[in-house]
mmCIF file of C-alpha atoms in Angstrom:
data_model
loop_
_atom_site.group_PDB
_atom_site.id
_atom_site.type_symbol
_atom_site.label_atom_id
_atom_site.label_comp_id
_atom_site.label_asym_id
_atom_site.label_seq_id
_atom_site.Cartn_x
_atom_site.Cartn_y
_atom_site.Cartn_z
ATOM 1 C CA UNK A 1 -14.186 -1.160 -38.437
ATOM 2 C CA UNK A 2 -13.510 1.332 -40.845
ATOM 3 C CA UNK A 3 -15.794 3.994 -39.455
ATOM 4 C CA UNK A 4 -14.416 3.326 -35.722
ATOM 5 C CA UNK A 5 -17.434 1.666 -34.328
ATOM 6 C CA UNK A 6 -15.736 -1.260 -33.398
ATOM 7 C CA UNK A 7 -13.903 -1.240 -29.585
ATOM 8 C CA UNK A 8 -10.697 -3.554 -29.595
ATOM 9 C CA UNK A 9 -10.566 -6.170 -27.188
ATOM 10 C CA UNK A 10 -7.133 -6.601 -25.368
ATOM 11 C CA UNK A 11 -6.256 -10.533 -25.170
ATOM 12 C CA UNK A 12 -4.340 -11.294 -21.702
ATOM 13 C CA UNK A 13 -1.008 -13.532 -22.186
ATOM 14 C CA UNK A 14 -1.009 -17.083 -20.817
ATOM 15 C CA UNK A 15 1.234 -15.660 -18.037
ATOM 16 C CA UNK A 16 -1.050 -13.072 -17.028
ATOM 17 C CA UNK A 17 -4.117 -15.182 -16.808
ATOM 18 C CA UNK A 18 -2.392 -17.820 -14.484
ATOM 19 C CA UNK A 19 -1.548 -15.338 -12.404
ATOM 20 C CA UNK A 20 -5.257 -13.590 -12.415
ATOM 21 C CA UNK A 21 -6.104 -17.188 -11.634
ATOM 22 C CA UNK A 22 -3.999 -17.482 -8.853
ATOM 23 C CA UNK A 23 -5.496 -14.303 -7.223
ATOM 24 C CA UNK A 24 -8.637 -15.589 -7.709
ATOM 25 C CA UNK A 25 -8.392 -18.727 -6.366
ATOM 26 C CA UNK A 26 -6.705 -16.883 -3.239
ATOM 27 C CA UNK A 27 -10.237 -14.821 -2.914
ATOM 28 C CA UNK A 28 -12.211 -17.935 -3.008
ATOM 29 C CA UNK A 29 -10.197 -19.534 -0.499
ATOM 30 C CA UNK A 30 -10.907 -16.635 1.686
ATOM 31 C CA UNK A 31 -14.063 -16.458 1.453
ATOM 32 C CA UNK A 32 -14.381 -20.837 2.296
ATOM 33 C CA UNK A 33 -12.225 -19.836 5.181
ATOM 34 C CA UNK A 34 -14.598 -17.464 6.442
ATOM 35 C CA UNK A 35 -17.514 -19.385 5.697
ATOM 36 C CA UNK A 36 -15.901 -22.256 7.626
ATOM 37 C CA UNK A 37 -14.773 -20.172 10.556
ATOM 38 C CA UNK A 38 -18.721 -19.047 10.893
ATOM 39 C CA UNK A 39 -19.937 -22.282 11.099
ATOM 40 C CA UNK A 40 -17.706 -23.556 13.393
ATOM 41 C CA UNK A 41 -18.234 -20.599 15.609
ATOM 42 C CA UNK A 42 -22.248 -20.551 15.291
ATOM 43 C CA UNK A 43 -21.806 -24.342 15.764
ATOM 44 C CA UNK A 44 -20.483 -23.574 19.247
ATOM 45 C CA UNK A 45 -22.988 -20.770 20.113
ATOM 46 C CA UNK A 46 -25.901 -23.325 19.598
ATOM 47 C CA UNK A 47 -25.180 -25.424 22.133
ATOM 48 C CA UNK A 48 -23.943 -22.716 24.618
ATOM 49 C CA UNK A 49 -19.808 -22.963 24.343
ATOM 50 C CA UNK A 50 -18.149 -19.938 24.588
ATOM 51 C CA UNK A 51 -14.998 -18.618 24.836
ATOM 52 C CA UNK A 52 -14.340 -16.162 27.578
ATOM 53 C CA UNK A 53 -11.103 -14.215 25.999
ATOM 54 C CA UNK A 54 -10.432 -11.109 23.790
ATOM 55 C CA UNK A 55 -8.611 -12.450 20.641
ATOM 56 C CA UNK A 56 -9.773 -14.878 17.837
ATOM 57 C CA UNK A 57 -8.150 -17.575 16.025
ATOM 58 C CA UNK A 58 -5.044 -16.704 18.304
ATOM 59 C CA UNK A 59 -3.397 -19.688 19.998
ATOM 60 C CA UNK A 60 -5.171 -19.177 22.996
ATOM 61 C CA UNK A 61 -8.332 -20.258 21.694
ATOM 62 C CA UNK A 62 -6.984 -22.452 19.318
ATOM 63 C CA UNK A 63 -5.748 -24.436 22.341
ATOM 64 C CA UNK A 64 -9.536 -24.020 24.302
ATOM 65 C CA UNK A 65 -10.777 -25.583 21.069
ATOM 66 C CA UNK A 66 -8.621 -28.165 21.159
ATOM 67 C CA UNK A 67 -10.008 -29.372 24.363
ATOM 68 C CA UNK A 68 -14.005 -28.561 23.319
ATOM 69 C CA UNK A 69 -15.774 -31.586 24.393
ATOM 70 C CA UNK A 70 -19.336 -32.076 23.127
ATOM 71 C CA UNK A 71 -22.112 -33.780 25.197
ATOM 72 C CA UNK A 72 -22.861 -36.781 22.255
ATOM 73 C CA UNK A 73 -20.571 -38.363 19.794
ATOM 74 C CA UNK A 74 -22.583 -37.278 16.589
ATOM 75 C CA UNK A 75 -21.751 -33.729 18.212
ATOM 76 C CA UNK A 76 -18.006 -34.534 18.346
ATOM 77 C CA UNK A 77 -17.997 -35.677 15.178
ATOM 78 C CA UNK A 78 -19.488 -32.668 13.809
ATOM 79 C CA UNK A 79 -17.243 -30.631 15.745
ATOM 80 C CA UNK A 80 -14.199 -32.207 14.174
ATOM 81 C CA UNK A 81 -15.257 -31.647 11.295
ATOM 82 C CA UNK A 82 -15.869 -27.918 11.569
ATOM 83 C CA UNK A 83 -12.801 -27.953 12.452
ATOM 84 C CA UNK A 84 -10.644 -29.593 9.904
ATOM 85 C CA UNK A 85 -12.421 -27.308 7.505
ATOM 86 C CA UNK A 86 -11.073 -24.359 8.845
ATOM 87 C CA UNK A 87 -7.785 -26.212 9.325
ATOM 88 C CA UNK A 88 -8.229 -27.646 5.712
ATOM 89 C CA UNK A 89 -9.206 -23.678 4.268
ATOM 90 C CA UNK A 90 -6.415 -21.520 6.248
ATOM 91 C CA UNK A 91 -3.292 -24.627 4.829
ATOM 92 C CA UNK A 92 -4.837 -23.887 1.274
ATOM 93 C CA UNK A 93 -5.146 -19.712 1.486
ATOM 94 C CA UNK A 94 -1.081 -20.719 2.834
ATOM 95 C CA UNK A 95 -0.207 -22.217 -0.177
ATOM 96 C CA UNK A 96 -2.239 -20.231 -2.532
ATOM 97 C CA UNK A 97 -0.487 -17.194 -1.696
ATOM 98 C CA UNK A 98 3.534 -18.971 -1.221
ATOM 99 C CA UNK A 99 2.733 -19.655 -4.446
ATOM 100 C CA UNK A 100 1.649 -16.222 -5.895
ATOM 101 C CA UNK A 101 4.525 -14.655 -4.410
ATOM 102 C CA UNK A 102 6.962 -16.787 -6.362
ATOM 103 C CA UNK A 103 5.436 -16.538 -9.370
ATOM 104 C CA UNK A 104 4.797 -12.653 -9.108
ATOM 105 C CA UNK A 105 9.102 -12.694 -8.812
ATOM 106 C CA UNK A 106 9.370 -13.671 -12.475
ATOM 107 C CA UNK A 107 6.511 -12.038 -13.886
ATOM 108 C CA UNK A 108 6.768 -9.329 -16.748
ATOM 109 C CA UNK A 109 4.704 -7.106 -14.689
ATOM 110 C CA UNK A 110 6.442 -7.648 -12.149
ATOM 111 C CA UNK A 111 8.387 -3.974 -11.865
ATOM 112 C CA UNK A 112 4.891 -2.239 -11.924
ATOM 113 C CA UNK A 113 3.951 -4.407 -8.823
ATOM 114 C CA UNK A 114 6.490 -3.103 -7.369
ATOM 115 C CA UNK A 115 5.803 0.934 -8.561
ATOM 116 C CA UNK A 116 2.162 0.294 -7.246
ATOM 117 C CA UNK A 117 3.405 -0.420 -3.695
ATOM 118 C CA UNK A 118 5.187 2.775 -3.320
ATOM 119 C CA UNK A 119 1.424 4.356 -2.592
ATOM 120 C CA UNK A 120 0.133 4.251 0.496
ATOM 121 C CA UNK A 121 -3.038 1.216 0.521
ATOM 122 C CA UNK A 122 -1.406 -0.284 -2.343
ATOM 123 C CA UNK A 123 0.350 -4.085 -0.260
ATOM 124 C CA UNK A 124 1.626 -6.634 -2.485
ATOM 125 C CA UNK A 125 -2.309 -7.685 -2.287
ATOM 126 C CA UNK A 126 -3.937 -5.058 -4.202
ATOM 127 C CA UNK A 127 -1.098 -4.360 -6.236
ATOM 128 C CA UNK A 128 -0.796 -7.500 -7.985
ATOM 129 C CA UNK A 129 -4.639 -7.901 -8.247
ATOM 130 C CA UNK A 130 -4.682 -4.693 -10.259
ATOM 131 C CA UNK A 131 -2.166 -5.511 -12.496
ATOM 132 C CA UNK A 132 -3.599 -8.929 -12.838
ATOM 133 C CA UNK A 133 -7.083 -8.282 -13.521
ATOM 134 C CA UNK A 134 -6.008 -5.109 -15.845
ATOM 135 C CA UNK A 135 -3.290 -5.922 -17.567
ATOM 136 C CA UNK A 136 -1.377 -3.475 -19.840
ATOM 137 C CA UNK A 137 -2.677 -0.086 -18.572
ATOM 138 C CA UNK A 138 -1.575 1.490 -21.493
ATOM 139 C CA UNK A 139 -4.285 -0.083 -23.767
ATOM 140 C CA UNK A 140 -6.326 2.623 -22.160
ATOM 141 C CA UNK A 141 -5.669 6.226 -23.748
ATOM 142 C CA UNK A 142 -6.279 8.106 -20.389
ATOM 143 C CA UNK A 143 -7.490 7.273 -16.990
ATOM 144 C CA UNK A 144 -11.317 7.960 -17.906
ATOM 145 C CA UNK A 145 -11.285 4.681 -20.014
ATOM 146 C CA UNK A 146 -9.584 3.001 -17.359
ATOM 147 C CA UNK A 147 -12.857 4.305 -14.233
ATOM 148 C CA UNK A 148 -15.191 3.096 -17.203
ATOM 149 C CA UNK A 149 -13.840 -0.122 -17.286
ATOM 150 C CA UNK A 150 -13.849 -0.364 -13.736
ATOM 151 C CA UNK A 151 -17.267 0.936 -13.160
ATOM 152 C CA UNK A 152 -16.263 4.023 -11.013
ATOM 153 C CA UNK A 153 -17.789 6.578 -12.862
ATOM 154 C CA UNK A 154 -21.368 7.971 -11.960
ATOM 155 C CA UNK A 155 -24.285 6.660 -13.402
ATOM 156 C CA UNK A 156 -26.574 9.463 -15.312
ATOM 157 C CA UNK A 157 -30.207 9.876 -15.495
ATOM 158 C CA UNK A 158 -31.854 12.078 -18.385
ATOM 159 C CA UNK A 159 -34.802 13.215 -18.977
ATOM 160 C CA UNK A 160 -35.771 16.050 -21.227
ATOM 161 C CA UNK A 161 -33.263 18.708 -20.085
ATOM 162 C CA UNK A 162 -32.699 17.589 -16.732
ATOM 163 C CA UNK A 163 -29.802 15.380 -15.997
ATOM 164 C CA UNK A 164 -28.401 13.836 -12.583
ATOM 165 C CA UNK A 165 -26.004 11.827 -11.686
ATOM 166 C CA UNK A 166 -26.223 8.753 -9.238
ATOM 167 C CA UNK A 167 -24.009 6.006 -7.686
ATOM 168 C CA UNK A 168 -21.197 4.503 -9.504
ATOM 169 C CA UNK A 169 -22.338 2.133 -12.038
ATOM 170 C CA UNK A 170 -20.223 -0.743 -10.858
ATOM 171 C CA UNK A 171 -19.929 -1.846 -14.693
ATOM 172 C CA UNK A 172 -16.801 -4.212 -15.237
ATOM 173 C CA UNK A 173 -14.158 -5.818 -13.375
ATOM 174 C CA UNK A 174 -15.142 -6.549 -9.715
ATOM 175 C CA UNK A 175 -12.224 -7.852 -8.692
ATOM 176 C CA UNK A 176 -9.849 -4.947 -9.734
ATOM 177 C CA UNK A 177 -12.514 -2.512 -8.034
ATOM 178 C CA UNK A 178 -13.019 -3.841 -4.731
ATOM 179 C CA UNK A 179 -8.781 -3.817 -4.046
ATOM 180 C CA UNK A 180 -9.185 0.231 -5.498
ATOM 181 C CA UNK A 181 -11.864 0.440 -2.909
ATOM 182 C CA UNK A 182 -10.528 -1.595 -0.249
ATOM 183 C CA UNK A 183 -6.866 0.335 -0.724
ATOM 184 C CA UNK A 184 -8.543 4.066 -0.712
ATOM 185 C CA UNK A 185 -9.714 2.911 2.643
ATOM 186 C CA UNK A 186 -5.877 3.636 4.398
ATOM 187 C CA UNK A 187 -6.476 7.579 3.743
ATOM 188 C CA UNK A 188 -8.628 8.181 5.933
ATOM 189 C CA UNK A 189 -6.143 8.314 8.733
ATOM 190 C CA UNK A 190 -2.962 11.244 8.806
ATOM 191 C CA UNK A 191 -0.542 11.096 6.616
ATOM 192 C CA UNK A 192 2.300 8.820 7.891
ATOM 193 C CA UNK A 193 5.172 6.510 6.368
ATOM 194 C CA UNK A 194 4.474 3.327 8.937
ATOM 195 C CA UNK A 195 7.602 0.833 8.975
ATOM 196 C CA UNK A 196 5.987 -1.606 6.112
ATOM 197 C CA UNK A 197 5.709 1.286 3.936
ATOM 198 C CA UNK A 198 9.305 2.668 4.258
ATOM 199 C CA UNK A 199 10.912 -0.760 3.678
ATOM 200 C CA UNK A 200 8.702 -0.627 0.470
ATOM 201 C CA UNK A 201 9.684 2.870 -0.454
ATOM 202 C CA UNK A 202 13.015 1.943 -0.007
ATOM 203 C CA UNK A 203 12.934 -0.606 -3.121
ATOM 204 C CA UNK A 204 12.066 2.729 -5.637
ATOM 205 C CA UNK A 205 14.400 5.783 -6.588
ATOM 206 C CA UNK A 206 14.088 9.281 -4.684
ATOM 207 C CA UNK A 207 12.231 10.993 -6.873
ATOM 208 C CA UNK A 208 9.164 8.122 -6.893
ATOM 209 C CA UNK A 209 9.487 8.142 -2.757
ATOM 210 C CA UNK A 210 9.012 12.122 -2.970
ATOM 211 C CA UNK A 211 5.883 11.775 -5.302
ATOM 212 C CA UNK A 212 4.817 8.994 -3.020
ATOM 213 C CA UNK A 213 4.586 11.198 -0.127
ATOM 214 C CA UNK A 214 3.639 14.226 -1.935
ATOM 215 C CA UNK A 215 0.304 11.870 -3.296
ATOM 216 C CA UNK A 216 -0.151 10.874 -0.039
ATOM 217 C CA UNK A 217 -0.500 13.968 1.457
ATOM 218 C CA UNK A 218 -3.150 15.679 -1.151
ATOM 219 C CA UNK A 219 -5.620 12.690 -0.730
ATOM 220 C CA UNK A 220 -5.451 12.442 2.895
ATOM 221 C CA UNK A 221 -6.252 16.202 2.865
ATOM 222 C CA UNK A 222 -8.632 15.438 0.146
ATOM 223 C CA UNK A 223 -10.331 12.841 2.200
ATOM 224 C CA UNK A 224 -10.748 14.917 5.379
ATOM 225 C CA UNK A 225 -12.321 17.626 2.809
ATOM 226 C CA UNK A 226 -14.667 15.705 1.545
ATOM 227 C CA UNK A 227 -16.085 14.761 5.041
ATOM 228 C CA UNK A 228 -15.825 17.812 6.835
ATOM 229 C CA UNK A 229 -18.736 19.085 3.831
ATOM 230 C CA UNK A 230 -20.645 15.684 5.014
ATOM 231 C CA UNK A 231 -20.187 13.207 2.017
ATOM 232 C CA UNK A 232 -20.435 9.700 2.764
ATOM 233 C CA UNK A 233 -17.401 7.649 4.014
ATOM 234 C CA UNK A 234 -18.452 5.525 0.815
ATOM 235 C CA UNK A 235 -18.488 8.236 -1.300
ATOM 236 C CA UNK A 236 -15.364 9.786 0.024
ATOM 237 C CA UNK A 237 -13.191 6.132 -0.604
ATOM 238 C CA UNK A 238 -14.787 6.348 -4.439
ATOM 239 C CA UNK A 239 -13.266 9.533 -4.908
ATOM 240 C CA UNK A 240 -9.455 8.689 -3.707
ATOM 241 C CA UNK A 241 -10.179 5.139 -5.402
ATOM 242 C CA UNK A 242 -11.014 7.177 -8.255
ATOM 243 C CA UNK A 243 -7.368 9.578 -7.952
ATOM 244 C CA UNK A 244 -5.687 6.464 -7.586
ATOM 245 C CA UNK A 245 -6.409 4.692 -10.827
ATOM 246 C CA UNK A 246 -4.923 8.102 -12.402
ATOM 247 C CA UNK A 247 -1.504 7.454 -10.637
ATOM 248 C CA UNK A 248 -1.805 3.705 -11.422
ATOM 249 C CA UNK A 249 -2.528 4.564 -15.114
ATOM 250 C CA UNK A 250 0.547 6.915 -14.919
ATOM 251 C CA UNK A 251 2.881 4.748 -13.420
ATOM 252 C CA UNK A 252 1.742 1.503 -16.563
ATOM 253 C CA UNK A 253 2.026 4.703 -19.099
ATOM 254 C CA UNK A 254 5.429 6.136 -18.021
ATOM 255 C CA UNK A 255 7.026 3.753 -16.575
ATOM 256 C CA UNK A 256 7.815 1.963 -13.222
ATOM 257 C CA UNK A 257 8.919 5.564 -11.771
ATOM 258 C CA UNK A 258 6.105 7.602 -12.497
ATOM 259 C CA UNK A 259 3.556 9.257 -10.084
#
């Protein structure tokens, strides 16, 4: 301890961990809902029932399923039962998330939530899973900390005097990585401020809704960069995942109304 060897662990609140539980428990109930949607539909396919229209889980086919008839009983019965699951699942993923919103209102963390959503890819979704899963951002003394702890930094292979770099190393929390991820996604398109993101913007002061738009506009340029000198899509969404963890760490360091 004395020589510095020793890396502090941060300890979350009780607060903070119910709420990291709560988005948890809203992934899992996800992915049950999906899982229970499949089998019901590959339940269907096997014995040759389709559905003839465009949309799914709409209340057009809700109502064809409601009048799915199968040739046996032990076939009905299964049917039903696909079905309740799903039914079961999407009343559950309803409540999980009711549930998360009202305890997100009285949160500490709350005001950063709120921050976060002022970039573009960053709903109430991935917003409050990053603060969950991290925490206090500034426990980390600069963003680099912050990409090792979420395993977005490049992996490096040595030998002798030749050193290369490969794919992110995908070292420590999942969770927080795949809402970076699955938020760098929305930059791929022009820049725009859709109706959901204005009534967001509209919640912060001036000058964060001008550094909102001004971020905005450097990684969607950024992005189309990238691709035009043939990266990978993948690697492209890595790289803004990667710029936004530096205006997330920013916003935890500065305060609320930081870039």
């Amino acid at each position: 301890m004395r020589s510095g060897d020793l890396t502090p662990v941060s300890v979350p609140k009780v607060e903070e961990e119910a709420i990291r539980d709560l988005t948890r428990a809203r992934e899992d109930a996800i992915r049950d809902l999906k899982a229970a949607k499949f089998r019901l539909k590959a339940f269907l396919l096997r014995h040759d029932m389709r559905y003839t229209g465009q949309a799914t889980w709409s209340p057009a086919p809700l109502r064809w399923l409601s009048e799915v008839v199968c040739p046996t009983p032990a076939q009905q019965l299964v049917f039903q039962d696909y079905g309740r699951a799903v039914t079961e699942h999407t009343e559950r993923l309803q409540r999980l998330e009711q549930e998360r919103q009202a305890q997100v209102q009285t949160w500490r963390l709350q005001p950063v939530v709120e921050a976060l959503q002022g970039r573009r890819g960053v709903q109430f979704t991935v917003a409050v899973t990053t603060v969950a899963e991290l925490g206090d951002l500034p426990r980390f003394e600069n963003p680099r900390q912050l990409l090792k702890y979420l395993g977005l930094i490049p992996s490096a292979y040595s030998r002798g005097e030749r050193r290369r770099q490969g794919s992110i190393t995908k070292a420590g929390n999942t969770h927080a990585r795949h809402a970076l991820v699955a938020g760098a996604w929305a930059y791929r398109y022009p820049a725009t401020v859709s109706r959901h993101m204005q009534l967001r913007l509209e919640q912060l002061p001036k000058p964060s809704q001008d550094l909102s738009w001004k971020a905005q506009v450097r990684l969607c340029k950024r992005y189309r960069r990238l691709m035009a000198r043939g990266k990978h899509a993948n690697q492209v969404v890595v790289a803004i995942a990667r710029e936004l963890v530096g205006f997330r760490w920013a916003i935890a360091k500065e305060g609320p109304i930081a870039p």
